[in-house]
mmCIF file with all atom_site columns, C-alpha atoms in Angstrom:
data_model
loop_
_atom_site.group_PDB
_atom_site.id
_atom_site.type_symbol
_atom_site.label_atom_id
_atom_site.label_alt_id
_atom_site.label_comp_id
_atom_site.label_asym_id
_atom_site.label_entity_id
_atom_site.label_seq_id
_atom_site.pdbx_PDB_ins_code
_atom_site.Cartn_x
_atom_site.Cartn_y
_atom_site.Cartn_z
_atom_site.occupancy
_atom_site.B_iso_or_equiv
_atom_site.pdbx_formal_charge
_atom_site.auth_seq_id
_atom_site.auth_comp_id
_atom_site.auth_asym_id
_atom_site.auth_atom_id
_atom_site.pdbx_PDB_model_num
ATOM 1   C CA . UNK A 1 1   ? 9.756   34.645  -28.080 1.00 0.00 ? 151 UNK A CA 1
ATOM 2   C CA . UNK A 1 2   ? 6.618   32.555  -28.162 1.00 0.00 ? 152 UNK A CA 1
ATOM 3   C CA . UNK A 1 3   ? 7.789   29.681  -28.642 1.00 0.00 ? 153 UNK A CA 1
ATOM 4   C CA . UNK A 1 4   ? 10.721  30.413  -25.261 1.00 0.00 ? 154 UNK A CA 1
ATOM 5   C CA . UNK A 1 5   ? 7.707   31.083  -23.475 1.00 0.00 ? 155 UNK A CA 1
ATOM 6   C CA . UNK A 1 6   ? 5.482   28.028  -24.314 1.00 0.00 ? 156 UNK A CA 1
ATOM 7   C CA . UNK A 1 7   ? 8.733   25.976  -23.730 1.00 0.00 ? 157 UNK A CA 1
ATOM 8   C CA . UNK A 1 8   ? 9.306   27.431  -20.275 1.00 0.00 ? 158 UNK A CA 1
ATOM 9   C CA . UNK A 1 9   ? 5.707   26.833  -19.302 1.00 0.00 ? 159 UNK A CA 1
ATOM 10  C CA . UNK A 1 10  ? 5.733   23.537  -20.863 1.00 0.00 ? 160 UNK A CA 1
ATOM 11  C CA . UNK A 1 11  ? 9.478   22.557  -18.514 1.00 0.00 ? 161 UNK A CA 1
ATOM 12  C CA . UNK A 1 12  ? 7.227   23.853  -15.488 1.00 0.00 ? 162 UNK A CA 1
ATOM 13  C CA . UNK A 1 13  ? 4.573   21.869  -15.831 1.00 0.00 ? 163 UNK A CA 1
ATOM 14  C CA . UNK A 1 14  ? 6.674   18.445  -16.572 1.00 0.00 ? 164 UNK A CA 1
ATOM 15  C CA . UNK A 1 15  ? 8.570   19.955  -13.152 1.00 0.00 ? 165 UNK A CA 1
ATOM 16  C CA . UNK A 1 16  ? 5.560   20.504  -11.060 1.00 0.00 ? 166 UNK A CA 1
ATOM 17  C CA . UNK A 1 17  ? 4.302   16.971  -12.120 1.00 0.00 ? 167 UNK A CA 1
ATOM 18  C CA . UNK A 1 18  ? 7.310   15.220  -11.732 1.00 0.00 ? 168 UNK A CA 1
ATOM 19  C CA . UNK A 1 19  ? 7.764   16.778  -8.200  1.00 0.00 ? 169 UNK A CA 1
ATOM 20  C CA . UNK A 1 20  ? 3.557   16.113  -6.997  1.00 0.00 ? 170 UNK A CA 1
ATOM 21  C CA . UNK A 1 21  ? 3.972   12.177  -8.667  1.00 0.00 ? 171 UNK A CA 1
ATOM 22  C CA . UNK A 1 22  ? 7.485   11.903  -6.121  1.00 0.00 ? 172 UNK A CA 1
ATOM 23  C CA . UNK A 1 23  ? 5.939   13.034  -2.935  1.00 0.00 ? 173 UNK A CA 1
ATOM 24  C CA . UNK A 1 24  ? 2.600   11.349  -4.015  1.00 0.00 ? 174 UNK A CA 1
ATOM 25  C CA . UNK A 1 25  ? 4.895   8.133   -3.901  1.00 0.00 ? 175 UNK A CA 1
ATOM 26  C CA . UNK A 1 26  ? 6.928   8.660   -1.058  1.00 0.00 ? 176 UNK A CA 1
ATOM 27  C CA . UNK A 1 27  ? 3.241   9.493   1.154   1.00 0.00 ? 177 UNK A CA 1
ATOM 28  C CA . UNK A 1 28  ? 2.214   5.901   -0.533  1.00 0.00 ? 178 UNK A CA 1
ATOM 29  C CA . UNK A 1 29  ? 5.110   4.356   0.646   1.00 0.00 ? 179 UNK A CA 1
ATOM 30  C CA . UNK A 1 30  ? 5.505   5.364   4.317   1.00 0.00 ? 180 UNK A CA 1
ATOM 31  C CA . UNK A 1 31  ? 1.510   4.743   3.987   1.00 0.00 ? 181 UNK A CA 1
ATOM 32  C CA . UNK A 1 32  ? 2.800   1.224   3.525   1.00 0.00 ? 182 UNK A CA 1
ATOM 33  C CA . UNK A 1 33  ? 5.062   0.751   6.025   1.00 0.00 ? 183 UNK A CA 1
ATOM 34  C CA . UNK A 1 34  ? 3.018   2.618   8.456   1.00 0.00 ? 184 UNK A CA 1
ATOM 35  C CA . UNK A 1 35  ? 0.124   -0.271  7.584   1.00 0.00 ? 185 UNK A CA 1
ATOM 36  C CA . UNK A 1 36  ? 2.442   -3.316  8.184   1.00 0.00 ? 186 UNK A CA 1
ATOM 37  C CA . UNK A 1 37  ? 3.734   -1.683  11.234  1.00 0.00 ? 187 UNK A CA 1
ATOM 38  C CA . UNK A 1 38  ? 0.217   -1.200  13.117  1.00 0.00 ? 188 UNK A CA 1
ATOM 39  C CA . UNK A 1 39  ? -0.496  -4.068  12.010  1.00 0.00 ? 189 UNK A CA 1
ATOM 40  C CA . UNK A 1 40  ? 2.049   -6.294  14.051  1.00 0.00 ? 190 UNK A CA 1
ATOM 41  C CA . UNK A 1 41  ? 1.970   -3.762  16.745  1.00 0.00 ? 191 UNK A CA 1
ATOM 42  C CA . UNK A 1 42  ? -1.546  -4.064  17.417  1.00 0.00 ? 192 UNK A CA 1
ATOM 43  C CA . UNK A 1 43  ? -2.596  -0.436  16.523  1.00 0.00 ? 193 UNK A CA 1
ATOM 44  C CA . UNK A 1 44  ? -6.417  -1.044  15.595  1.00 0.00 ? 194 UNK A CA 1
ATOM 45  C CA . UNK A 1 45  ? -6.925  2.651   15.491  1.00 0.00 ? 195 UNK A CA 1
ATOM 46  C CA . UNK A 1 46  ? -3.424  3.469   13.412  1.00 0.00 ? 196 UNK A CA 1
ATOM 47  C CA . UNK A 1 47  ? -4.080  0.761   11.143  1.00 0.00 ? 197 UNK A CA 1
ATOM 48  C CA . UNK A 1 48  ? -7.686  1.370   10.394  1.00 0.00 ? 198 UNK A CA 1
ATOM 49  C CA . UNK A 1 49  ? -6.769  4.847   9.554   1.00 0.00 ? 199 UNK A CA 1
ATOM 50  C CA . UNK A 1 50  ? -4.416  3.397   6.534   1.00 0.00 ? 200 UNK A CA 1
ATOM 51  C CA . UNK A 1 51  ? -7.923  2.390   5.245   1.00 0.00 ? 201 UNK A CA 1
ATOM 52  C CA . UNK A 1 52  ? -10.632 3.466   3.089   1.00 0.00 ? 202 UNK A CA 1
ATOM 53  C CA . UNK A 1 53  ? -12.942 0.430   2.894   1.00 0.00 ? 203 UNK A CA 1
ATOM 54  C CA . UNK A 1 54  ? -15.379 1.116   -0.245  1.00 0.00 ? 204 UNK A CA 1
ATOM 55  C CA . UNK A 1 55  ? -18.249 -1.192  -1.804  1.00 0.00 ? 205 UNK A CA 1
ATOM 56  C CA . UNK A 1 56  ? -16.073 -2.444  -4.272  1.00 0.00 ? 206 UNK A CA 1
ATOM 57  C CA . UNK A 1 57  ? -13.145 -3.154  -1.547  1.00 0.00 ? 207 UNK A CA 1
ATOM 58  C CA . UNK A 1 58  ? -11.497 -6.214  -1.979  1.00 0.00 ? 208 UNK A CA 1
ATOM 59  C CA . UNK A 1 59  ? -9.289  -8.575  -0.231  1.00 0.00 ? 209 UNK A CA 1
ATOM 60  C CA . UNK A 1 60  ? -7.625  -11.777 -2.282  1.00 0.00 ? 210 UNK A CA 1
ATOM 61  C CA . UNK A 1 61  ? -4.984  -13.790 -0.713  1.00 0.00 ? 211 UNK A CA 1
ATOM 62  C CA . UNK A 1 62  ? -3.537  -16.367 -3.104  1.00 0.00 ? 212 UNK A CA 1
ATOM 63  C CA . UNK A 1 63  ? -1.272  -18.887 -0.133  1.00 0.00 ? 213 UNK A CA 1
ATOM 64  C CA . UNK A 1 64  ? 1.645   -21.675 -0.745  1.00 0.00 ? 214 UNK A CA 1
ATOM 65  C CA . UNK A 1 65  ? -0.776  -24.338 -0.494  1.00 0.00 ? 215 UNK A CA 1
ATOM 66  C CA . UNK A 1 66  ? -2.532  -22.811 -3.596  1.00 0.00 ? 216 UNK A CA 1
ATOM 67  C CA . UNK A 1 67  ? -5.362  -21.670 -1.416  1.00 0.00 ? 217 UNK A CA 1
ATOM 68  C CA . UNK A 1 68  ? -7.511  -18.541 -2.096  1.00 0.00 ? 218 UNK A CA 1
ATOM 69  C CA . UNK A 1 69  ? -9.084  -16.413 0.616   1.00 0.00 ? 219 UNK A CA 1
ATOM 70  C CA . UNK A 1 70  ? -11.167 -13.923 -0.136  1.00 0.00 ? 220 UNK A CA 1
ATOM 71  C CA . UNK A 1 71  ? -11.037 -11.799 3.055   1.00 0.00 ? 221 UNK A CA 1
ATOM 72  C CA . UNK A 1 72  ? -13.623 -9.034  4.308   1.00 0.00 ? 222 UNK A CA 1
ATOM 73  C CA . UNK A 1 73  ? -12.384 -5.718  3.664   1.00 0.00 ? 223 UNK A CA 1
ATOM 74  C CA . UNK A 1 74  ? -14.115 -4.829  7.004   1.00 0.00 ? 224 UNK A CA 1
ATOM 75  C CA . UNK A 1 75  ? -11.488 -6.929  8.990   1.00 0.00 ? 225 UNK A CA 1
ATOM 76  C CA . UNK A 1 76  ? -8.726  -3.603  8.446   1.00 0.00 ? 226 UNK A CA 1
ATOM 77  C CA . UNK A 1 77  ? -10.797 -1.348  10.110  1.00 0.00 ? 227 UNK A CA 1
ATOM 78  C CA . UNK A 1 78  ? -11.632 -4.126  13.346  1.00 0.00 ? 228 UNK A CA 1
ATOM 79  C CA . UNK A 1 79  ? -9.586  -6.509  12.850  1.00 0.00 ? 229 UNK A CA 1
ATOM 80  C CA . UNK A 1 80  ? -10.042 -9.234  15.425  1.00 0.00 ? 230 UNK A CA 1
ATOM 81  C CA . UNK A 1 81  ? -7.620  -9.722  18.656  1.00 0.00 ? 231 UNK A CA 1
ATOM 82  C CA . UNK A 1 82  ? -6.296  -13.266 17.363  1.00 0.00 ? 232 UNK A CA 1
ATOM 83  C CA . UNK A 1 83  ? -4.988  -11.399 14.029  1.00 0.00 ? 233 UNK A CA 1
ATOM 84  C CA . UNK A 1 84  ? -3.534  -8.523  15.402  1.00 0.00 ? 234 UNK A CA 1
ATOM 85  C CA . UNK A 1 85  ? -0.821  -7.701  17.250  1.00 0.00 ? 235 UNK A CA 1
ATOM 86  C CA . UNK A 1 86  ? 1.492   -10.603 16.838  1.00 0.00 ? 236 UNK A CA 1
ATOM 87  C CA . UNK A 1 87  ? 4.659   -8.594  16.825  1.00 0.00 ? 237 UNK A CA 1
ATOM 88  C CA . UNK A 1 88  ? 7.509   -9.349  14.197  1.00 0.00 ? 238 UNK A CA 1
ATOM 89  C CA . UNK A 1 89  ? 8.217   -6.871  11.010  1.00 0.00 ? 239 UNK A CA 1
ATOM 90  C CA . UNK A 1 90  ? 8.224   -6.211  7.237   1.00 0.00 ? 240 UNK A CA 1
ATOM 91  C CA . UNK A 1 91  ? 10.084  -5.811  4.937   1.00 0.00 ? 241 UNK A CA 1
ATOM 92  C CA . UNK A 1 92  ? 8.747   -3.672  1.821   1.00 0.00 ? 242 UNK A CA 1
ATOM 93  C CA . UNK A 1 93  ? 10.976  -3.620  -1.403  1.00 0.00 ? 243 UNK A CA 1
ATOM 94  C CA . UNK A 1 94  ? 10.768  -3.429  -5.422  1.00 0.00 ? 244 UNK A CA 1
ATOM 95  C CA . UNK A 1 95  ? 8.293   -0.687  -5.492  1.00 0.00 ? 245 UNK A CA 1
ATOM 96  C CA . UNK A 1 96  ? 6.545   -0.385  -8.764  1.00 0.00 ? 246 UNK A CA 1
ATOM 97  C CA . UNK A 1 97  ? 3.921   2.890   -8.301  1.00 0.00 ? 247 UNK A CA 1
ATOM 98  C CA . UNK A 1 98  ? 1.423   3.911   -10.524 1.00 0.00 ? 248 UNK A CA 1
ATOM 99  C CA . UNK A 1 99  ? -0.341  7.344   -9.925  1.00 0.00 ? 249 UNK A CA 1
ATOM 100 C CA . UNK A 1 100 ? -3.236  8.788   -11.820 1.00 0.00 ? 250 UNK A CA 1
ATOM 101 C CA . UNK A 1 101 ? -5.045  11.825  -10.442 1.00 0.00 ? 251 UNK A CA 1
ATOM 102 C CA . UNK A 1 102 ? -6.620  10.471  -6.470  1.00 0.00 ? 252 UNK A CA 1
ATOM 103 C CA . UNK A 1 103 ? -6.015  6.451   -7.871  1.00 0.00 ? 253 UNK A CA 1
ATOM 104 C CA . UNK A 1 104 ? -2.886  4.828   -7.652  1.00 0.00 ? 254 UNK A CA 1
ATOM 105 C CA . UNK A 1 105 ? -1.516  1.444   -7.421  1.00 0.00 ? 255 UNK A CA 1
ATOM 106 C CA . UNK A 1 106 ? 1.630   -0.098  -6.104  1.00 0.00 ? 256 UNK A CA 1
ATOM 107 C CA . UNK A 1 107 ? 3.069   -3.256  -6.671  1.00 0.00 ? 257 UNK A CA 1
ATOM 108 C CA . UNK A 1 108 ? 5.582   -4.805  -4.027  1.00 0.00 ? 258 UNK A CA 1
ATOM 109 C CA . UNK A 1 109 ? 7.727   -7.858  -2.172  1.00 0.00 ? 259 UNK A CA 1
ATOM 110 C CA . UNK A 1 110 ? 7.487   -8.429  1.144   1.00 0.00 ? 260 UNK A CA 1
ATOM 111 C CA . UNK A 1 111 ? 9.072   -10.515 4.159   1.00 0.00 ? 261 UNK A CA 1
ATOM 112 C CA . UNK A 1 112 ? 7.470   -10.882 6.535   1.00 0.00 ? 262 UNK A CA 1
ATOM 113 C CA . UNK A 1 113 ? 9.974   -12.042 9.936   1.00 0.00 ? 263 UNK A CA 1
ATOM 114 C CA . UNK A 1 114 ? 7.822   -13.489 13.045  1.00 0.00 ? 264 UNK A CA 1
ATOM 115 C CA . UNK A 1 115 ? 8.670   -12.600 16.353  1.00 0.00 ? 265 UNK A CA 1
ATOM 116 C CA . UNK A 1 116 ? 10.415  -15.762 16.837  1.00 0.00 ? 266 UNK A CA 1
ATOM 117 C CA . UNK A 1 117 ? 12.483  -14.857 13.613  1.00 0.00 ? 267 UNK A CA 1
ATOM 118 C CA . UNK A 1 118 ? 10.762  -16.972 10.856  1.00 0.00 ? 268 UNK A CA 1
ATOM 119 C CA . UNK A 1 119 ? 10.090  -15.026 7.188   1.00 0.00 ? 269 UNK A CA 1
ATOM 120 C CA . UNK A 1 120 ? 7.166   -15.572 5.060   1.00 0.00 ? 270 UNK A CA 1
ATOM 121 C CA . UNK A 1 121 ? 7.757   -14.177 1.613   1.00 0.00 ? 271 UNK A CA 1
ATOM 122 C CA . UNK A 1 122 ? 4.861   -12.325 -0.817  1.00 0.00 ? 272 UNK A CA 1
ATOM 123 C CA . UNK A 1 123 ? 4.421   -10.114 -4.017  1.00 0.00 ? 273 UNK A CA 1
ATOM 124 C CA . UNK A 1 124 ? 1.170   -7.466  -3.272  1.00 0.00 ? 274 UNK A CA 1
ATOM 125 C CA . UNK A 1 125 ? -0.623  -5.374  -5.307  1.00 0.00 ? 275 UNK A CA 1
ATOM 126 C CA . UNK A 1 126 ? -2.188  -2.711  -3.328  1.00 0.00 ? 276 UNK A CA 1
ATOM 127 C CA . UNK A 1 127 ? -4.613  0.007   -4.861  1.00 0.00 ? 277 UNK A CA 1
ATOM 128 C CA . UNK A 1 128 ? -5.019  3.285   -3.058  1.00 0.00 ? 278 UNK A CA 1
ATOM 129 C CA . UNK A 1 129 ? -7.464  6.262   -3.023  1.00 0.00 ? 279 UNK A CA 1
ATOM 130 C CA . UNK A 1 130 ? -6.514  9.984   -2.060  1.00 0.00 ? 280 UNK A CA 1
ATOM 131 C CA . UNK A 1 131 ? -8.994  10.890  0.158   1.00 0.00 ? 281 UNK A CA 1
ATOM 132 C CA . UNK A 1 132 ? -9.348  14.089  2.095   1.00 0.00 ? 282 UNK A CA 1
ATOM 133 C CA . UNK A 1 133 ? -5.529  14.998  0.687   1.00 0.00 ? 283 UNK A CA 1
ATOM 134 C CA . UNK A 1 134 ? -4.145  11.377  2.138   1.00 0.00 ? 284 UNK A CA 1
ATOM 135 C CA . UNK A 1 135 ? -3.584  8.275   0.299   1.00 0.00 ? 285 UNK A CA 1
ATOM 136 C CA . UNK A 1 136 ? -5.850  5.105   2.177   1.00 0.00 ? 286 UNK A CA 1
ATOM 137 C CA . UNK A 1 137 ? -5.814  2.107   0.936   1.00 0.00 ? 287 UNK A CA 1
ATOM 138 C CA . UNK A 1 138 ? -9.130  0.361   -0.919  1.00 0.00 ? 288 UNK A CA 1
ATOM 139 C CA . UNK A 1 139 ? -7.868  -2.767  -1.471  1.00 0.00 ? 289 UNK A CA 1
ATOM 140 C CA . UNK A 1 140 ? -4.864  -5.686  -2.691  1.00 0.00 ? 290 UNK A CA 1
ATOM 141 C CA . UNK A 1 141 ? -4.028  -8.741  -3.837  1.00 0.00 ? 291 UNK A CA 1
ATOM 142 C CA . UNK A 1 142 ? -1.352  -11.158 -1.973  1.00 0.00 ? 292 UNK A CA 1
ATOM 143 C CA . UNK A 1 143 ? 0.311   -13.401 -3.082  1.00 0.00 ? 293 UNK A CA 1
ATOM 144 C CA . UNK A 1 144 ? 2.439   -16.041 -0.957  1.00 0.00 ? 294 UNK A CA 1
ATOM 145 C CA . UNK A 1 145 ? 5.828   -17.845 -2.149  1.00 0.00 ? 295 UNK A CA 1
ATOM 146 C CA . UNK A 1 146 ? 8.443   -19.751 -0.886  1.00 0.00 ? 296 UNK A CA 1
ATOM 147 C CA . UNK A 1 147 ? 12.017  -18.787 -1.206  1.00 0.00 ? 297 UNK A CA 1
#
């Protein structure tokens, strides 16, 4: 009887986990989406609230011409006009999440499409904080390819 009881308890908690860790990833990656989206749409407000900048924030940007910027975190929360608001979409695929406790990170590919219709093509490693209940993220790493 014991041992039915500590093996029910035990099948719960696996459940309970396995169901938090699923909608803990599926809040990351509309979090995701919704951050490329205000991005191209010019939502300052929308896409600074995707953000939690912290003092160890970090932006790295590796491009095709085998350039590295390291970009101000600050820049998500007000970005400038010039940056903003260009219009186009992304495309997010191969999700790869890791979640432990309020910390996760997610690796992805993205394609980016210009308004005029021309894609740019990246892997990203994004690291998130729960904060307040919501998932922001802290910081990522880009990097450009060609196709």
């Amino acid at each position: 009887m014991l041992k039915s009881t500590f093996v029910l308890l035990f099948a719960t908690m696996i459940t309970n986990s396995f169901a938090q860790s699923n909608k803990d990833s599926l809040a990351i990656v509309n979090l995701l989406e919704k951050e490329a989206a205000t991005w191209r749409i010019g939502d300052k407000k929308g896409h600074a609230d995707c953000w939690a900048v912290r003092p160890y924030s970090r932006i790295l940007i590796s491009t095709t011409d085998a350039r590295v910027i390291d970009l101000d975190p600050q820049i998500m929360l007000t970005p400038p006009n010039q940056l903003i608001g260009n219009g186009g979409k992304a495309i997010l695929s191969n999700f790869k999440i890791g979640i432990t406790g309020n910390s996760a990170w997610v690796s992805h590919n993205e394609e980016s499409i210009s308004k005029e219709g021309g894609s740019t093509f990246s892997y990203e490693v994004r690291l998130l904080e729960k904060v307040n209940g919501a998932w922001k993220l802290v910081g990522q790493s880009v990097h450009q390819y060609k196709k």
